[in-house]
Amino acid sequence: MRWAFTASVMACRPCAKAAAWPISRYLSGSSPQAVPASDPDPLQHDQADLAFLLNPGAKAKMDLQLADKTVLVTGAASNIGRAIALKFAAEGANVVILDLDRAQSEKTVQDIQDAGGRATCAVVDVTDAEAVAITIADIVNSVGPVDVLVNNVGWSGKMGYFLDIDPARWDKAYRLNLLPVFTMTRAVLPAMVARRQGAIVSVASDTGFGMTHTSEYGAVKAGVMNFSRSIAIEYGRYNIRSNVVCPGLVIPQAGDMGAGSFWNNGIGYSEKEIGVLEAQVPMRVLPSANDIADATVFFASGAARILTGQVLSVSGGYQMPR
Ligand SMILES: NC(=O)c1ccc[n+]([C@@H]2O[C@H](COP(=O)([O-])OP(=O)(O)OC[C@H]3O[C@@H](n4cnc5c(N)ncnc54)[C@H](O)[C@@H]3O)[C@@H](O)[C@H]2O)c1
């Protein structure tokens, strides 16, 4: 019986080269490297084999399917969020910036429009659930239903040992990192469920895996990861995807940093400190805001249609989540 089954499979997939590359070569214990160079290349299949192996639905180019999508990005006036907004706009999305910093939000909108893209902004405190609900209702009326939410607002104080951190910071870390993810998700999710369509990408941090000098910030970023996975599990059946991007250290470029940036609070790194940080990164280079934007856009895109509940460290390998 077994021989007959094998024979029928072979009959469906004629491959003249198969006989020249017997599986027994591997099973016998000799390594693939030991195969003489004169042997035929097992990857040189004939056309019949290629047709069988290739997915007939596969397209030559990756299609992100973001054109005309309505994309909300919180904290998009500055640094990482700004790069995310610019990148979505470059993909043809209709970007809405939600930020407290009006001047820098308007600058980002202008930069997008100057480049031929579409963007608007709304000044709103994303920790205020009531204000968020009103703003989202306005956006849906004026721009259209929300296809993508990027939870990017976050805040970090100066790094330090747990016992040296003022307990007042615990609450601030929660209010500016995890609470906005709750308020924004609560505001957009019901309509996404009703439309059976939506992608949420939340920006956490490599510190969320546990790191020195970042205890309270890392703890709430771990909360962002956990919450995002819960949303992925609970709402995946409605075609809602929820994923997480964890940036490594992204030092803002001067023109990309807004007045509302937490980088204005005395957080800075000397050349020497940057060298020490780079030496701890396998790729010996820190990520840029654009690197984080690329990963975020990918997670939100149609190319990631089967990805949900995933956590991606964008850090040159500083963290390698399993
Ligand atoms: N920059 C990094 O090295 C780094 C590393 C890991 C993770 N992250 C995370 O990436 C995200 C972006 O970081 P960044 O460096 O671009 O920050 P940033 O401080 O430069 O920008 C944050 C933006 O959020 C806005 N904002 C702050 N509070 C707000 C509120 N209540 N309502 C609306 N808008 C508000 C600010 O005005 C600012 O424009 C954050 O979640 C941060 O925790 C950053």
Tab-separated table of C-alpha atoms and ligand atoms in Angstrom:
chain	number	residue	atom	x	y	z
A	1	MET	CA	0.000	0.000	0.000
A	2	ARG	CA	2.730	2.403	0.971
A	3	TRP	CA	4.626	1.833	-2.270
A	4	ALA	CA	1.429	2.387	-4.283
A	5	PHE	CA	0.799	5.763	-2.550
A	6	THR	CA	4.319	6.955	-3.279
A	7	ALA	CA	4.009	5.867	-6.872
A	8	SER	CA	0.792	7.852	-7.352
A	9	VAL	CA	2.370	11.007	-5.909
A	10	MET	CA	5.311	10.618	-8.237
A	11	ALA	CA	2.892	10.162	-11.106
A	12	CYS	CA	1.300	13.538	-10.308
A	13	ARG	CA	4.613	15.317	-10.052
A	14	PRO	CA	6.928	14.078	-12.777
A	15	CYS	CA	10.457	15.174	-11.978
A	16	ALA	CA	13.322	13.751	-13.908
A	17	LYS	CA	15.842	15.271	-11.500
A	18	ALA	CA	14.290	13.671	-8.429
A	19	ALA	CA	15.924	10.355	-9.073
A	20	ALA	CA	19.313	12.029	-9.276
A	21	TRP	CA	18.863	13.526	-5.808
A	22	PRO	CA	17.656	10.728	-3.586
A	23	ILE	CA	16.551	11.537	-0.074
A	24	SER	CA	18.610	8.550	1.083
A	25	ARG	CA	21.689	10.717	0.588
A	26	TYR	CA	20.587	12.745	3.620
A	27	LEU	CA	19.271	9.772	5.548
A	28	SER	CA	22.551	7.912	5.120
A	29	GLY	CA	24.312	10.462	7.301
A	30	SER	CA	26.451	12.193	4.682
A	31	SER	CA	26.037	15.975	4.864
A	32	PRO	CA	24.744	18.058	1.922
A	33	GLN	CA	28.124	19.807	1.771
A	34	ALA	CA	29.732	16.490	0.947
A	35	VAL	CA	27.841	16.214	-2.377
A	36	PRO	CA	30.233	16.483	-5.338
A	37	ALA	CA	29.963	19.750	-7.319
A	38	SER	CA	29.363	17.720	-10.498
A	39	ASP	CA	25.983	16.536	-9.169
A	40	PRO	CA	22.876	18.210	-10.582
A	41	ASP	CA	21.498	21.190	-8.650
A	42	PRO	CA	18.327	20.037	-6.869
A	43	LEU	CA	16.871	23.532	-7.191
A	44	GLN	CA	16.914	23.373	-10.988
A	45	HIS	CA	13.420	22.010	-11.386
A	46	ASP	CA	11.698	21.833	-14.694
A	47	GLN	CA	8.705	24.092	-15.427
A	48	ALA	CA	6.170	21.513	-14.269
A	49	ASP	CA	7.791	21.441	-10.849
A	50	LEU	CA	7.933	25.228	-10.595
A	51	ALA	CA	4.239	25.518	-11.370
A	52	PHE	CA	3.566	23.061	-8.604
A	53	LEU	CA	5.812	24.808	-6.075
A	54	LEU	CA	4.879	28.417	-6.681
A	55	ASN	CA	1.713	29.857	-5.180
A	56	PRO	CA	-0.352	30.773	-8.236
A	57	GLY	CA	-1.871	33.695	-6.234
A	58	ALA	CA	1.503	35.225	-5.406
A	59	LYS	CA	2.183	38.631	-6.895
A	60	ALA	CA	5.573	39.820	-7.944
A	61	LYS	CA	5.359	43.036	-5.894
A	62	MET	CA	4.250	43.434	-2.288
A	63	ASP	CA	0.941	45.267	-2.203
A	64	LEU	CA	0.489	47.194	1.046
A	65	GLN	CA	-3.150	48.084	0.215
A	66	LEU	CA	-3.029	51.312	2.191
A	67	ALA	CA	-4.150	53.739	-0.515
A	68	ASP	CA	-7.173	55.778	0.624
A	69	LYS	CA	-7.257	54.112	4.041
A	70	THR	CA	-8.005	56.377	6.995
A	71	VAL	CA	-5.110	56.090	9.418
A	72	LEU	CA	-5.044	57.690	12.895
A	73	VAL	CA	-1.628	58.210	14.443
A	74	THR	CA	-1.421	59.479	18.024
A	75	GLY	CA	1.563	61.619	18.973
A	76	ALA	CA	2.398	62.078	15.302
A	77	ALA	CA	3.786	65.594	15.669
A	78	SER	CA	7.193	64.424	16.853
A	79	ASN	CA	10.011	61.957	16.168
A	80	ILE	CA	8.669	58.387	15.700
A	81	GLY	CA	5.002	59.311	15.254
A	82	ARG	CA	5.906	61.973	12.703
A	83	ALA	CA	7.906	59.430	10.666
A	84	ILE	CA	4.960	57.009	10.869
A	85	ALA	CA	2.540	59.681	9.601
A	86	LEU	CA	4.842	60.619	6.703
A	87	LYS	CA	5.290	56.977	5.709
A	88	PHE	CA	1.562	56.163	5.708
A	89	ALA	CA	0.920	59.298	3.640
A	90	ALA	CA	3.574	58.178	1.159
A	91	GLU	CA	1.567	54.951	0.737
A	92	GLY	CA	-1.495	56.992	-0.245
A	93	ALA	CA	-3.289	56.794	3.096
A	94	ASN	CA	-5.420	59.605	4.480
A	95	VAL	CA	-3.569	60.405	7.706
A	96	VAL	CA	-5.076	62.009	10.809
A	97	ILE	CA	-2.626	63.232	13.432
A	98	LEU	CA	-3.854	63.308	17.041
A	99	ASP	CA	-1.512	65.307	19.258
A	100	LEU	CA	-1.471	68.030	21.896
A	101	ASP	CA	1.214	69.998	20.052
A	102	ARG	CA	-0.717	72.098	17.533
A	103	ALA	CA	2.254	73.892	15.934
A	104	GLN	CA	4.269	70.760	15.251
A	105	SER	CA	1.146	68.832	14.146
A	106	GLU	CA	0.386	71.525	11.574
A	107	LYS	CA	4.010	71.441	10.397
A	108	THR	CA	3.750	67.678	9.839
A	109	VAL	CA	0.432	68.084	7.972
A	110	GLN	CA	2.040	70.767	5.795
A	111	ASP	CA	5.084	68.572	5.074
A	112	ILE	CA	2.780	65.726	3.992
A	113	GLN	CA	0.657	67.996	1.797
A	114	ASP	CA	3.756	69.595	0.243
A	115	ALA	CA	4.859	66.098	-0.762
A	116	GLY	CA	1.463	65.468	-2.414
A	117	GLY	CA	-0.039	63.433	0.423
A	118	ARG	CA	-3.230	63.792	2.454
A	119	ALA	CA	-3.283	64.653	6.158
A	120	THR	CA	-5.219	66.568	8.784
A	121	CYS	CA	-4.703	67.000	12.495
A	122	ALA	CA	-6.779	67.256	15.644
A	123	VAL	CA	-5.520	68.658	18.915
A	124	VAL	CA	-6.688	66.278	21.625
A	125	ASP	CA	-5.453	64.820	24.890
A	126	VAL	CA	-5.549	61.081	24.214
A	127	THR	CA	-5.747	60.299	27.935
A	128	ASP	CA	-9.178	61.994	28.047
A	129	ALA	CA	-11.720	59.345	26.998
A	130	GLU	CA	-14.547	61.852	26.542
A	131	ALA	CA	-12.498	64.217	24.368
A	132	VAL	CA	-11.221	61.249	22.355
A	133	ALA	CA	-14.770	59.972	21.699
A	134	ILE	CA	-15.879	63.405	20.423
A	135	THR	CA	-12.775	63.730	18.231
A	136	ILE	CA	-13.202	60.267	16.700
A	137	ALA	CA	-16.864	61.003	15.916
A	138	ASP	CA	-15.770	64.225	14.149
A	139	ILE	CA	-13.106	62.367	12.160
A	140	VAL	CA	-15.523	59.642	11.063
A	141	ASN	CA	-17.965	62.341	9.885
A	142	SER	CA	-15.408	64.445	8.050
A	143	VAL	CA	-12.802	61.919	6.826
A	144	GLY	CA	-14.462	58.512	6.980
A	145	PRO	CA	-14.377	55.322	9.048
A	146	VAL	CA	-11.093	54.475	10.716
A	147	ASP	CA	-9.184	51.663	9.019
A	148	VAL	CA	-5.952	51.837	11.006
A	149	LEU	CA	-5.111	53.069	14.504
A	150	VAL	CA	-1.503	53.615	15.517
A	151	ASN	CA	-1.130	54.040	19.281
A	152	ASN	CA	2.137	55.921	19.412
A	153	VAL	CA	1.815	58.454	22.253
A	154	GLY	CA	4.196	57.607	25.065
A	155	TRP	CA	6.393	59.181	27.670
A	156	SER	CA	9.576	58.324	29.513
A	157	GLY	CA	11.363	60.132	32.319
A	158	LYS	CA	15.086	60.146	32.853
A	159	MET	CA	16.359	56.605	33.319
A	160	GLY	CA	17.231	55.533	36.845
A	161	TYR	CA	17.186	52.782	39.423
A	162	PHE	CA	13.743	51.993	40.823
A	163	LEU	CA	14.550	53.355	44.293
A	164	ASP	CA	15.704	56.648	42.785
A	165	ILE	CA	12.472	57.180	40.838
A	166	ASP	CA	9.836	59.440	42.387
A	167	PRO	CA	6.664	57.326	42.897
A	168	ALA	CA	4.704	60.203	41.273
A	169	ARG	CA	6.195	58.966	38.030
A	170	TRP	CA	4.482	55.576	38.266
A	171	ASP	CA	1.125	57.154	37.637
A	172	LYS	CA	2.464	59.393	34.863
A	173	ALA	CA	4.052	56.392	33.135
A	174	TYR	CA	0.686	54.618	33.165
A	175	ARG	CA	-1.295	57.710	32.123
A	176	LEU	CA	0.898	58.497	29.110
A	177	ASN	CA	1.769	54.996	27.878
A	178	LEU	CA	-1.015	52.532	28.651
A	179	LEU	CA	-4.117	54.657	29.283
A	180	PRO	CA	-4.047	56.238	25.764
A	181	VAL	CA	-3.970	52.742	24.243
A	182	PHE	CA	-7.140	51.912	26.205
A	183	THR	CA	-8.968	55.149	25.357
A	184	MET	CA	-8.109	55.094	21.655
A	185	THR	CA	-8.847	51.390	21.211
A	186	ARG	CA	-12.168	51.771	23.044
A	187	ALA	CA	-13.083	54.651	20.737
A	188	VAL	CA	-12.349	52.972	17.380
A	189	LEU	CA	-12.965	49.269	18.008
A	190	PRO	CA	-16.795	49.114	17.950
A	191	ALA	CA	-16.949	50.542	14.412
A	192	MET	CA	-14.082	48.291	13.286
A	193	VAL	CA	-15.983	45.268	14.614
A	194	ALA	CA	-19.160	46.426	12.863
A	195	ARG	CA	-17.242	46.790	9.572
A	196	ARG	CA	-15.350	43.507	10.131
A	197	GLN	CA	-12.137	45.334	9.305
A	198	GLY	CA	-9.377	47.102	11.199
A	199	ALA	CA	-5.701	47.106	12.103
A	200	ILE	CA	-4.219	48.435	15.325
A	201	VAL	CA	-0.489	48.883	15.810
A	202	SER	CA	0.751	49.951	19.225
A	203	VAL	CA	4.216	51.330	19.873
A	204	ALA	CA	5.672	49.784	23.021
A	205	SER	CA	9.405	49.598	23.730
A	206	ASP	CA	12.325	47.190	24.026
A	207	THR	CA	12.243	48.100	27.732
A	208	GLY	CA	8.977	46.152	27.957
A	209	PHE	CA	10.992	42.908	27.970
A	210	GLY	CA	12.722	43.955	31.209
A	211	MET	CA	15.749	46.230	31.327
A	212	THR	CA	17.794	48.116	33.874
A	213	HIS	CA	16.952	51.749	34.743
A	214	THR	CA	13.486	51.629	33.153
A	215	SER	CA	11.363	49.762	35.704
A	216	GLU	CA	8.126	51.773	35.678
A	217	TYR	CA	8.257	52.649	31.962
A	218	GLY	CA	9.112	49.052	30.984
A	219	ALA	CA	6.277	47.749	33.141
A	220	VAL	CA	3.599	49.818	31.397
A	221	LYS	CA	5.074	49.049	27.960
A	222	ALA	CA	4.795	45.345	28.847
A	223	GLY	CA	1.159	46.189	29.593
A	224	VAL	CA	0.807	47.604	26.066
A	225	MET	CA	2.093	44.299	24.644
A	226	ASN	CA	-0.216	42.222	26.822
A	227	PHE	CA	-3.279	44.368	26.087
A	228	SER	CA	-2.568	44.260	22.334
A	229	ARG	CA	-2.438	40.476	22.403
A	230	SER	CA	-5.719	40.307	24.317
A	231	ILE	CA	-7.348	42.469	21.645
A	232	ALA	CA	-5.844	40.224	18.961
A	233	ILE	CA	-7.331	37.143	20.627
A	234	GLU	CA	-10.750	38.633	21.408
A	235	TYR	CA	-11.398	40.399	18.089
A	236	GLY	CA	-9.453	38.363	15.515
A	237	ARG	CA	-12.724	36.641	14.568
A	238	TYR	CA	-14.009	40.042	13.388
A	239	ASN	CA	-10.985	40.526	11.116
A	240	ILE	CA	-9.353	42.980	13.533
A	241	ARG	CA	-5.579	42.674	13.847
A	242	SER	CA	-3.548	44.041	16.755
A	243	ASN	CA	0.255	44.060	16.722
A	244	VAL	CA	3.097	45.738	18.582
A	245	VAL	CA	6.278	47.466	17.483
A	246	CYS	CA	9.028	47.814	20.083
A	247	PRO	CA	11.568	50.477	19.154
A	248	GLY	CA	15.114	50.454	20.371
A	249	LEU	CA	16.544	53.870	21.222
A	250	VAL	CA	15.488	56.436	18.587
A	251	ILE	CA	17.195	59.785	19.105
A	252	PRO	CA	15.145	62.489	17.364
A	253	GLN	CA	16.541	64.672	14.595
A	254	ALA	CA	16.352	68.365	15.516
A	255	GLY	CA	13.573	69.360	13.077
A	256	ASP	CA	11.488	66.294	13.868
A	257	MET	CA	11.124	66.966	17.580
A	258	GLY	CA	8.116	68.904	18.839
A	259	ALA	CA	7.714	71.105	21.903
A	260	GLY	CA	5.592	68.326	23.471
A	261	SER	CA	8.328	65.712	23.062
A	262	PHE	CA	9.496	63.951	26.212
A	263	TRP	CA	12.981	64.444	24.819
A	264	ASN	CA	12.738	68.054	26.033
A	265	ASN	CA	12.835	66.882	29.643
A	266	GLY	CA	16.584	66.643	30.030
A	267	ILE	CA	16.869	63.239	28.341
A	268	GLY	CA	19.977	63.352	26.236
A	269	TYR	CA	22.912	61.164	25.350
A	270	SER	CA	26.539	62.167	24.917
A	271	GLU	CA	28.551	60.779	22.005
A	272	LYS	CA	30.289	58.477	24.483
A	273	GLU	CA	26.981	57.177	25.862
A	274	ILE	CA	25.686	56.571	22.336
A	275	GLY	CA	28.840	54.598	21.575
A	276	VAL	CA	28.268	52.441	24.650
A	277	LEU	CA	24.643	51.856	23.639
A	278	GLU	CA	25.570	50.989	20.041
A	279	ALA	CA	28.144	48.483	21.288
A	280	GLN	CA	25.316	46.544	22.988
A	281	VAL	CA	23.363	46.239	19.724
A	282	PRO	CA	24.255	43.218	17.548
A	283	MET	CA	24.089	45.371	14.385
A	284	ARG	CA	26.084	48.157	16.124
A	285	VAL	CA	23.661	50.836	14.990
A	286	LEU	CA	20.620	52.460	16.609
A	287	PRO	CA	17.298	52.439	14.758
A	288	SER	CA	15.937	55.571	13.125
A	289	ALA	CA	12.354	56.848	13.317
A	290	ASN	CA	11.972	55.666	9.707
A	291	ASP	CA	12.894	52.117	10.706
A	292	ILE	CA	10.078	52.116	13.261
A	293	ALA	CA	7.724	53.632	10.667
A	294	ASP	CA	8.524	50.874	8.138
A	295	ALA	CA	7.648	48.151	10.636
A	296	THR	CA	4.474	49.963	11.712
A	297	VAL	CA	3.265	50.493	8.146
A	298	PHE	CA	3.939	46.848	7.346
A	299	PHE	CA	1.928	45.605	10.353
A	300	ALA	CA	-0.991	47.829	9.323
A	301	SER	CA	-0.836	46.792	5.673
A	302	GLY	CA	-2.591	44.137	3.655
A	303	ALA	CA	0.767	42.390	3.336
A	304	ALA	CA	0.444	41.508	7.030
A	305	ARG	CA	-3.160	40.324	6.750
A	306	ILE	CA	-2.408	37.103	8.641
A	307	LEU	CA	-0.277	38.685	11.383
A	308	THR	CA	-1.899	39.436	14.715
A	309	GLY	CA	-0.812	39.396	18.337
A	310	GLN	CA	2.800	39.763	17.250
A	311	VAL	CA	5.515	41.770	18.969
A	312	LEU	CA	8.390	43.017	16.826
A	313	SER	CA	11.573	44.542	18.201
A	314	VAL	CA	12.965	47.123	15.786
A	315	SER	CA	16.344	47.567	17.337
A	316	GLY	CA	19.184	46.008	15.337
A	317	GLY	CA	18.666	42.862	17.405
A	318	TYR	CA	18.961	44.472	20.849
A	319	GLN	CA	15.954	42.414	21.908
A	320	MET	CA	15.000	39.124	20.278
A	321	PRO	CA	11.497	38.299	21.556
A	322	ARG	CA	10.382	34.675	21.331
B	1	LIG	N1	12.369	57.506	21.110
B	1	LIG	C1	12.746	56.374	21.635
B	1	LIG	O1	13.935	56.102	21.857
B	1	LIG	C2	11.721	55.338	21.988
B	1	LIG	C3	12.159	54.060	22.323
B	1	LIG	C4	11.220	53.088	22.638
B	1	LIG	C5	9.888	53.381	22.582
B	1	LIG	N2	9.489	54.639	22.253
B	1	LIG	C6	8.058	54.931	22.200
B	1	LIG	O2	7.764	55.450	20.928
B	1	LIG	C7	6.697	56.392	21.017
B	1	LIG	C8	7.116	57.719	20.422
B	1	LIG	O3	8.305	58.168	21.036
B	1	LIG	P1	8.970	59.544	20.579
B	1	LIG	O4	10.387	59.490	20.961
B	1	LIG	O5	8.626	59.822	19.185
B	1	LIG	O6	8.189	60.548	21.566
B	1	LIG	P2	8.022	62.146	21.498
B	1	LIG	O7	7.895	62.574	22.925
B	1	LIG	O8	9.070	62.780	20.673
B	1	LIG	O9	6.613	62.359	20.783
B	1	LIG	C9	5.418	62.077	21.464
B	1	LIG	C10	4.309	62.964	20.937
B	1	LIG	O10	3.136	62.664	21.705
B	1	LIG	C11	2.462	63.870	21.995
B	1	LIG	N3	1.702	63.701	23.235
B	1	LIG	C12	2.186	63.527	24.476
B	1	LIG	N4	1.179	63.391	25.361
B	1	LIG	C13	0.028	63.471	24.647
B	1	LIG	C14	-1.347	63.381	24.990
B	1	LIG	N5	-1.745	63.194	26.255
B	1	LIG	N6	-2.254	63.500	24.014
B	1	LIG	C15	-1.880	63.698	22.726
B	1	LIG	N7	-0.589	63.789	22.341
B	1	LIG	C16	0.354	63.668	23.291
B	1	LIG	C17	3.571	64.901	22.156
B	1	LIG	O11	3.070	66.207	21.931
B	1	LIG	C18	4.561	64.457	21.070
B	1	LIG	O12	4.290	65.101	19.859
B	1	LIG	C19	6.335	56.450	22.509
B	1	LIG	O13	5.292	55.556	22.781
B	1	LIG	C20	7.602	55.996	23.182
B	1	LIG	O14	7.356	55.472	24.463
B	1	LIG	C21	10.364	55.623	21.953
